[in-house]
Amino acid sequence: MRQRAGAPVVALAGNPNVGKSTVFNALTGSRQHTGNWSGKTVANAYGVMRCGDTDLTLVDLPGTYSLRARSSEERVARDFLASGDADAAILVTDATCLERNLILVLQVLEVMPNAVLCLNLMDEARKKRIRINTAALQHELGIPVIPCAARRGRGLPQLTQAVCRALENAASGPVAAIRYPDVIENALQRTGGTRGEALATLALHPPGGLTGQQFDDMVTAAAALRAEEIALTCVQVPEAACARDRQLDRILMSRRLGIPLMLLLLALVFYITLFGANVPSEWLGAHLLGLTAPIAAGLTALGLPPFVVSMLTDGVWRVLATVVSVMLPPMAIFFPLFTLLEDAGYLPRVAFQLDHAFQRAHACGKQSLSMCLCRKCMRPQPLDRRGAIAYIGLWKKFVISALTKRFKAFNQISGVIKHDKNIIRVPWQYLEKSRKSR
């Protein structure tokens, strides 16, 4: 990744779909570049933001839910923040679901204490009558908290000023710390160094006879518990804000109606896709194939040999016209419908419902969503490795997903939806134990 010589570096981190890209575009304008992280297939974006008369390099880290390095995106974000290349960090959060976002914030503060919290989507929070005590939140976290509505441009000047102050006066006061179980806290003190460095060391060699999975679960549960404590102190969410979602969940997630409703809805999507594409397919086929004779006449007029004319018209043009007329209409119908289901929040519920069944094959429920997209042809197709791993999460589960698709009648991966409403995996058994111990 290239950086402007001598320019301070500011990292932009946050969960997916919290408006991080909107904040990045607003702060950098058209002065941004894209590429790949060194040795990775994960894309990066960086640009230039102004801090008075000084240019800052703003690095947009991949959206991630934690720094526990379960995916390549999480490893990239963790490694960059821990490398010391960044002089400060902007942590973008969603004000409508702050508790979930605070898990990542607390983990980042352990490796990058010089940070500013961008409390984005405040306009949406006000619509839901969610009240956030920013002063109390700033006191709990130990870093500046700036309310923003990036889409409307509100709060961005204050955010820029806060970043400038953070660069001028590096954080010296205490920041929010995650309270881990005694076995981990004692090991952190013995390891020495910063908490972030010590945790990275303990993740390779868990203390107290813990397995790697047990250590990871306990660390994640402690972060979730601390985030819950901060949210209870600083956030007031009225019951009416979630009442509609809970009523829908009682129906969509019920044991009796959940699976039948899911099958009916997906069947309706496929019915609209298959039968709705007939008319535009016929229209495209008739018009595109109808150009075969004029194209052949034009090529003949140019003096090309008959076999070349036949190869270009019957071989190239007719195949291209057939593929476009057959493939384009279903894709133009299916993907917008699937995007609507995703934006409505229904697809994460489908993944949650089917997760138990997919766990029997050592896969996860998110694989069911990628299988819904494999409806194009019967021959194996190249897999979108980067997008699939980013969505499914782990290489092992990606391989299982790739192999099981070969047993489906339609198995091409034609796309992978965004993981914007991914479900955070919180080991509740350790979280409950931590609550009881306190």
PDB file of C-alpha atoms in Angstrom, residues 30-239:
ATOM      1  CA  SER A  30     -12.216  12.214  -4.966  1.00  0.00           C
ATOM      2  CA  ARG A  31      -8.681  11.932  -3.538  1.00  0.00           C
ATOM      3  CA  GLN A  32      -8.725   8.181  -2.988  1.00  0.00           C
ATOM      4  CA  HIS A  33      -7.120   5.053  -4.431  1.00  0.00           C
ATOM      5  CA  THR A  34      -7.851   1.338  -4.343  1.00  0.00           C
ATOM      6  CA  GLY A  35      -5.675  -1.748  -4.516  1.00  0.00           C
ATOM      7  CA  ASN A  36      -4.895  -4.972  -2.642  1.00  0.00           C
ATOM      8  CA  TRP A  37      -3.141  -5.527   0.655  1.00  0.00           C
ATOM      9  CA  SER A  38       0.313  -6.979   0.184  1.00  0.00           C
ATOM     10  CA  GLY A  39       0.076 -10.741  -0.262  1.00  0.00           C
ATOM     11  CA  LYS A  40      -3.699 -10.689   0.206  1.00  0.00           C
ATOM     12  CA  THR A  41      -6.771 -10.819  -2.004  1.00  0.00           C
ATOM     13  CA  VAL A  42      -8.487  -8.342   0.324  1.00  0.00           C
ATOM     14  CA  ALA A  43      -9.058  -4.974  -1.317  1.00  0.00           C
ATOM     15  CA  ASN A  44      -7.950  -1.782   0.358  1.00  0.00           C
ATOM     16  CA  ALA A  45      -8.818   1.844  -0.160  1.00  0.00           C
ATOM     17  CA  TYR A  46      -6.912   4.868   1.018  1.00  0.00           C
ATOM     18  CA  GLY A  47      -7.238   8.563   0.387  1.00  0.00           C
ATOM     19  CA  VAL A  48      -6.191  12.000   1.511  1.00  0.00           C
ATOM     20  CA  MET A  49      -8.109  14.039   4.058  1.00  0.00           C
ATOM     21  CA  ARG A  50      -7.300  17.573   5.088  1.00  0.00           C
ATOM     22  CA  CYS A  51      -6.462  18.544   8.639  1.00  0.00           C
ATOM     23  CA  GLY A  52      -5.992  22.285   8.451  1.00  0.00           C
ATOM     24  CA  ASP A  53      -2.972  22.729   6.188  1.00  0.00           C
ATOM     25  CA  THR A  54      -1.829  19.139   6.667  1.00  0.00           C
ATOM     26  CA  ASP A  55      -2.662  16.167   4.463  1.00  0.00           C
ATOM     27  CA  LEU A  56      -3.530  12.929   6.255  1.00  0.00           C
ATOM     28  CA  THR A  57      -3.542   9.453   4.721  1.00  0.00           C
ATOM     29  CA  LEU A  58      -6.863   7.819   5.577  1.00  0.00           C
ATOM     30  CA  VAL A  59      -6.788   4.015   5.261  1.00  0.00           C
ATOM     31  CA  ASP A  60     -10.161   2.280   4.968  1.00  0.00           C
ATOM     32  CA  LEU A  61      -9.746  -1.087   6.697  1.00  0.00           C
ATOM     33  CA  PRO A  62     -12.009  -4.019   5.741  1.00  0.00           C
ATOM     34  CA  GLY A  63     -15.289  -4.114   7.629  1.00  0.00           C
ATOM     35  CA  THR A  64     -15.112  -6.705  10.391  1.00  0.00           C
ATOM     36  CA  TYR A  65     -17.012  -7.679  13.498  1.00  0.00           C
ATOM     37  CA  SER A  66     -13.987  -8.452  15.658  1.00  0.00           C
ATOM     38  CA  LEU A  67     -10.202  -8.677  15.652  1.00  0.00           C
ATOM     39  CA  ARG A  68     -10.117 -12.362  16.532  1.00  0.00           C
ATOM     40  CA  ALA A  69      -8.680 -13.194  13.062  1.00  0.00           C
ATOM     41  CA  ARG A  70     -11.260 -15.718  11.895  1.00  0.00           C
ATOM     42  CA  SER A  71     -11.087 -14.412   8.332  1.00  0.00           C
ATOM     43  CA  SER A  72      -8.583 -12.696   6.071  1.00  0.00           C
ATOM     44  CA  GLU A  73     -10.384  -9.353   6.557  1.00  0.00           C
ATOM     45  CA  GLU A  74     -10.042  -9.607  10.336  1.00  0.00           C
ATOM     46  CA  ARG A  75      -6.367 -10.519  10.043  1.00  0.00           C
ATOM     47  CA  VAL A  76      -5.708  -7.552   7.748  1.00  0.00           C
ATOM     48  CA  ALA A  77      -7.435  -5.121  10.117  1.00  0.00           C
ATOM     49  CA  ARG A  78      -5.729  -6.552  13.212  1.00  0.00           C
ATOM     50  CA  ASP A  79      -2.262  -6.673  11.662  1.00  0.00           C
ATOM     51  CA  PHE A  80      -2.460  -3.098  10.380  1.00  0.00           C
ATOM     52  CA  LEU A  81      -3.665  -1.692  13.690  1.00  0.00           C
ATOM     53  CA  ALA A  82      -1.079  -3.661  15.662  1.00  0.00           C
ATOM     54  CA  SER A  83       1.779  -2.847  13.279  1.00  0.00           C
ATOM     55  CA  GLY A  84       2.105   0.739  14.496  1.00  0.00           C
ATOM     56  CA  ASP A  85       1.774   2.137  10.955  1.00  0.00           C
ATOM     57  CA  ALA A  86      -1.315   4.111  11.971  1.00  0.00           C
ATOM     58  CA  ASP A  87      -0.931   7.229  14.104  1.00  0.00           C
ATOM     59  CA  ALA A  88      -4.623   7.290  15.046  1.00  0.00           C
ATOM     60  CA  ALA A  89      -7.884   5.504  14.268  1.00  0.00           C
ATOM     61  CA  ILE A  90     -11.456   6.503  13.503  1.00  0.00           C
ATOM     62  CA  LEU A  91     -13.887   3.898  14.816  1.00  0.00           C
ATOM     63  CA  VAL A  92     -17.209   4.120  12.980  1.00  0.00           C
ATOM     64  CA  THR A  93     -20.226   2.698  14.797  1.00  0.00           C
ATOM     65  CA  ASP A  94     -23.938   2.411  14.154  1.00  0.00           C
ATOM     66  CA  ALA A  95     -25.887   4.414  16.722  1.00  0.00           C
ATOM     67  CA  THR A  96     -28.959   2.203  16.244  1.00  0.00           C
ATOM     68  CA  CYS A  97     -27.121  -0.926  17.480  1.00  0.00           C
ATOM     69  CA  LEU A  98     -24.246   0.470  19.491  1.00  0.00           C
ATOM     70  CA  GLU A  99     -23.824  -2.501  21.824  1.00  0.00           C
ATOM     71  CA  ARG A 100     -22.887  -4.847  18.977  1.00  0.00           C
ATOM     72  CA  ASN A 101     -20.436  -2.319  17.545  1.00  0.00           C
ATOM     73  CA  LEU A 102     -18.734  -1.748  20.895  1.00  0.00           C
ATOM     74  CA  ILE A 103     -17.225  -5.253  20.803  1.00  0.00           C
ATOM     75  CA  LEU A 104     -14.934  -4.226  17.960  1.00  0.00           C
ATOM     76  CA  VAL A 105     -14.310  -0.793  19.514  1.00  0.00           C
ATOM     77  CA  LEU A 106     -13.076  -2.335  22.757  1.00  0.00           C
ATOM     78  CA  GLN A 107     -10.830  -4.768  20.901  1.00  0.00           C
ATOM     79  CA  VAL A 108      -9.326  -1.989  18.775  1.00  0.00           C
ATOM     80  CA  LEU A 109      -8.617   0.171  21.827  1.00  0.00           C
ATOM     81  CA  GLU A 110      -6.416  -2.601  23.199  1.00  0.00           C
ATOM     82  CA  VAL A 111      -4.070  -2.280  20.216  1.00  0.00           C
ATOM     83  CA  MET A 112      -4.714   1.358  19.196  1.00  0.00           C
ATOM     84  CA  PRO A 113      -5.672   3.577  22.172  1.00  0.00           C
ATOM     85  CA  ASN A 114      -5.276   6.812  20.173  1.00  0.00           C
ATOM     86  CA  ALA A 115      -8.703   6.739  18.548  1.00  0.00           C
ATOM     87  CA  VAL A 116     -11.853   8.768  17.912  1.00  0.00           C
ATOM     88  CA  LEU A 117     -15.336   7.239  17.971  1.00  0.00           C
ATOM     89  CA  CYS A 118     -17.595   8.284  15.090  1.00  0.00           C
ATOM     90  CA  LEU A 119     -21.146   7.689  16.280  1.00  0.00           C
ATOM     91  CA  ASN A 120     -22.731   7.440  12.830  1.00  0.00           C
ATOM     92  CA  LEU A 121     -26.412   7.158  11.824  1.00  0.00           C
ATOM     93  CA  MET A 122     -27.570   9.428  14.629  1.00  0.00           C
ATOM     94  CA  ASP A 123     -30.460  10.538  12.441  1.00  0.00           C
ATOM     95  CA  GLU A 124     -31.730   6.947  12.274  1.00  0.00           C
ATOM     96  CA  ALA A 125     -31.305   6.579  16.033  1.00  0.00           C
ATOM     97  CA  ARG A 126     -33.432   9.677  16.623  1.00  0.00           C
ATOM     98  CA  LYS A 127     -36.169   8.257  14.399  1.00  0.00           C
ATOM     99  CA  LYS A 128     -36.233   5.156  16.605  1.00  0.00           C
ATOM    100  CA  ARG A 129     -36.133   7.365  19.724  1.00  0.00           C
ATOM    101  CA  ILE A 130     -32.839   5.866  20.851  1.00  0.00           C
ATOM    102  CA  ARG A 131     -31.034   8.175  23.270  1.00  0.00           C
ATOM    103  CA  ILE A 132     -27.266   8.014  23.657  1.00  0.00           C
ATOM    104  CA  ASN A 133     -25.462   9.904  26.397  1.00  0.00           C
ATOM    105  CA  THR A 134     -22.335  10.849  24.467  1.00  0.00           C
ATOM    106  CA  ALA A 135     -20.667  12.406  27.501  1.00  0.00           C
ATOM    107  CA  ALA A 136     -21.095   9.214  29.516  1.00  0.00           C
ATOM    108  CA  LEU A 137     -19.958   7.139  26.547  1.00  0.00           C
ATOM    109  CA  GLN A 138     -16.832   9.277  26.186  1.00  0.00           C
ATOM    110  CA  HIS A 139     -16.132   8.825  29.899  1.00  0.00           C
ATOM    111  CA  GLU A 140     -16.562   5.037  29.690  1.00  0.00           C
ATOM    112  CA  LEU A 141     -14.378   4.603  26.610  1.00  0.00           C
ATOM    113  CA  GLY A 142     -11.781   7.254  27.394  1.00  0.00           C
ATOM    114  CA  ILE A 143     -11.734   8.573  23.808  1.00  0.00           C
ATOM    115  CA  PRO A 144     -13.544  11.437  22.007  1.00  0.00           C
ATOM    116  CA  VAL A 145     -17.059  10.586  20.817  1.00  0.00           C
ATOM    117  CA  ILE A 146     -18.459  12.546  17.851  1.00  0.00           C
ATOM    118  CA  PRO A 147     -22.152  12.130  16.844  1.00  0.00           C
ATOM    119  CA  CYS A 148     -22.487  12.085  13.046  1.00  0.00           C
ATOM    120  CA  ALA A 149     -24.929  11.583  10.213  1.00  0.00           C
ATOM    121  CA  ALA A 150     -22.483  11.053   7.353  1.00  0.00           C
ATOM    122  CA  ARG A 151     -25.119  10.844   4.623  1.00  0.00           C
ATOM    123  CA  ARG A 152     -26.276  14.339   5.495  1.00  0.00           C
ATOM    124  CA  GLY A 153     -22.773  15.654   6.184  1.00  0.00           C
ATOM    125  CA  ARG A 154     -23.545  16.347   9.836  1.00  0.00           C
ATOM    126  CA  GLY A 155     -20.773  16.059  12.385  1.00  0.00           C
ATOM    127  CA  LEU A 156     -17.975  15.520   9.858  1.00  0.00           C
ATOM    128  CA  PRO A 157     -16.201  18.862  10.546  1.00  0.00           C
ATOM    129  CA  GLN A 158     -16.229  18.057  14.264  1.00  0.00           C
ATOM    130  CA  LEU A 159     -14.896  14.572  13.470  1.00  0.00           C
ATOM    131  CA  THR A 160     -12.018  16.044  11.462  1.00  0.00           C
ATOM    132  CA  GLN A 161     -11.162  18.429  14.297  1.00  0.00           C
ATOM    133  CA  ALA A 162     -11.200  15.574  16.809  1.00  0.00           C
ATOM    134  CA  VAL A 163      -8.809  13.565  14.627  1.00  0.00           C
ATOM    135  CA  CYS A 164      -6.484  16.560  14.373  1.00  0.00           C
ATOM    136  CA  ARG A 165      -6.477  16.942  18.161  1.00  0.00           C
ATOM    137  CA  ALA A 166      -5.822  13.218  18.585  1.00  0.00           C
ATOM    138  CA  LEU A 167      -2.795  13.463  16.300  1.00  0.00           C
ATOM    139  CA  GLU A 168      -1.452  16.534  18.088  1.00  0.00           C
ATOM    140  CA  ASN A 169      -2.015  15.117  21.564  1.00  0.00           C
ATOM    141  CA  ALA A 170      -1.646  11.351  21.560  1.00  0.00           C
ATOM    142  CA  ALA A 171      -3.915   9.579  24.034  1.00  0.00           C
ATOM    143  CA  SER A 172      -2.254   9.481  27.426  1.00  0.00           C
ATOM    144  CA  GLY A 173      -5.210   8.783  29.693  1.00  0.00           C
ATOM    145  CA  PRO A 174      -6.675   5.353  30.375  1.00  0.00           C
ATOM    146  CA  VAL A 175      -9.052   3.892  27.817  1.00  0.00           C
ATOM    147  CA  ALA A 176     -11.776   1.300  28.337  1.00  0.00           C
ATOM    148  CA  ALA A 177     -10.332  -2.103  29.175  1.00  0.00           C
ATOM    149  CA  ILE A 178     -11.959  -5.488  28.782  1.00  0.00           C
ATOM    150  CA  ARG A 179     -12.049  -7.466  32.032  1.00  0.00           C
ATOM    151  CA  TYR A 180     -11.086 -11.020  31.203  1.00  0.00           C
ATOM    152  CA  PRO A 181     -11.428 -14.073  33.468  1.00  0.00           C
ATOM    153  CA  ASP A 182      -8.707 -14.442  36.092  1.00  0.00           C
ATOM    154  CA  VAL A 183      -6.852 -17.157  34.225  1.00  0.00           C
ATOM    155  CA  ILE A 184      -6.408 -14.820  31.236  1.00  0.00           C
ATOM    156  CA  GLU A 185      -5.761 -11.649  33.262  1.00  0.00           C
ATOM    157  CA  ASN A 186      -2.989 -13.360  35.224  1.00  0.00           C
ATOM    158  CA  ALA A 187      -1.436 -14.648  32.014  1.00  0.00           C
ATOM    159  CA  LEU A 188      -1.589 -11.140  30.500  1.00  0.00           C
ATOM    160  CA  GLN A 189       0.333  -9.698  33.457  1.00  0.00           C
ATOM    161  CA  ARG A 190       2.974 -12.415  33.212  1.00  0.00           C
ATOM    162  CA  THR A 191       3.355 -11.961  29.452  1.00  0.00           C
ATOM    163  CA  GLY A 192       4.044  -8.223  29.653  1.00  0.00           C
ATOM    164  CA  GLY A 193       3.850  -5.676  26.861  1.00  0.00           C
ATOM    165  CA  THR A 194       0.627  -4.046  25.741  1.00  0.00           C
ATOM    166  CA  ARG A 195      -2.612  -5.933  26.205  1.00  0.00           C
ATOM    167  CA  GLY A 196      -3.007  -6.311  22.462  1.00  0.00           C
ATOM    168  CA  GLU A 197       0.452  -7.844  22.056  1.00  0.00           C
ATOM    169  CA  ALA A 198      -0.036 -10.084  25.079  1.00  0.00           C
ATOM    170  CA  LEU A 199      -3.384 -11.326  23.779  1.00  0.00           C
ATOM    171  CA  ALA A 200      -1.858 -12.136  20.407  1.00  0.00           C
ATOM    172  CA  THR A 201       0.825 -14.177  22.173  1.00  0.00           C
ATOM    173  CA  LEU A 202      -1.695 -15.994  24.381  1.00  0.00           C
ATOM    174  CA  ALA A 203      -3.850 -16.807  21.366  1.00  0.00           C
ATOM    175  CA  LEU A 204      -0.968 -18.920  20.058  1.00  0.00           C
ATOM    176  CA  HIS A 205      -0.277 -20.493  23.459  1.00  0.00           C
ATOM    177  CA  PRO A 206      -3.487 -20.404  25.562  1.00  0.00           C
ATOM    178  CA  PRO A 207      -2.937 -20.407  29.335  1.00  0.00           C
ATOM    179  CA  GLY A 208      -4.352 -22.732  31.960  1.00  0.00           C
ATOM    180  CA  GLY A 209      -4.746 -25.733  29.674  1.00  0.00           C
ATOM    181  CA  LEU A 210      -7.353 -23.957  27.547  1.00  0.00           C
ATOM    182  CA  THR A 211      -7.795 -24.926  23.940  1.00  0.00           C
ATOM    183  CA  GLY A 212      -7.576 -22.297  21.240  1.00  0.00           C
ATOM    184  CA  GLN A 213     -11.359 -22.340  20.785  1.00  0.00           C
ATOM    185  CA  GLN A 214     -12.010 -22.029  24.521  1.00  0.00           C
ATOM    186  CA  PHE A 215      -9.597 -19.117  24.801  1.00  0.00           C
ATOM    187  CA  ASP A 216     -11.210 -17.388  21.827  1.00  0.00           C
ATOM    188  CA  ASP A 217     -14.702 -17.920  23.271  1.00  0.00           C
ATOM    189  CA  MET A 218     -13.751 -16.531  26.672  1.00  0.00           C
ATOM    190  CA  VAL A 219     -12.076 -13.468  25.158  1.00  0.00           C
ATOM    191  CA  THR A 220     -15.080 -12.767  22.908  1.00  0.00           C
ATOM    192  CA  ALA A 221     -17.533 -13.285  25.792  1.00  0.00           C
ATOM    193  CA  ALA A 222     -15.607 -10.840  27.971  1.00  0.00           C
ATOM    194  CA  ALA A 223     -15.692  -8.207  25.222  1.00  0.00           C
ATOM    195  CA  ALA A 224     -19.428  -8.766  24.718  1.00  0.00           C
ATOM    196  CA  LEU A 225     -20.089  -8.449  28.448  1.00  0.00           C
ATOM    197  CA  ARG A 226     -18.119  -5.193  28.700  1.00  0.00           C
ATOM    198  CA  ALA A 227     -19.940  -3.823  25.655  1.00  0.00           C
ATOM    199  CA  GLU A 228     -23.250  -4.712  27.286  1.00  0.00           C
ATOM    200  CA  GLU A 229     -22.283  -2.906  30.489  1.00  0.00           C
ATOM    201  CA  ILE A 230     -21.339   0.252  28.587  1.00  0.00           C
ATOM    202  CA  ALA A 231     -24.522   0.140  26.503  1.00  0.00           C
ATOM    203  CA  LEU A 232     -26.689  -0.227  29.615  1.00  0.00           C
ATOM    204  CA  THR A 233     -25.001   2.845  31.091  1.00  0.00           C
ATOM    205  CA  CYS A 234     -25.074   5.104  28.036  1.00  0.00           C
ATOM    206  CA  VAL A 235     -27.928   3.978  25.761  1.00  0.00           C
ATOM    207  CA  GLN A 236     -31.681   4.153  26.307  1.00  0.00           C
ATOM    208  CA  VAL A 237     -33.685   2.089  23.837  1.00  0.00           C
ATOM    209  CA  PRO A 238     -37.487   2.314  24.100  1.00  0.00           C
ATOM    210  CA  GLU A 239     -39.428  -0.910  23.864  1.00  0.00           C
TER     211      GLU A 239
END
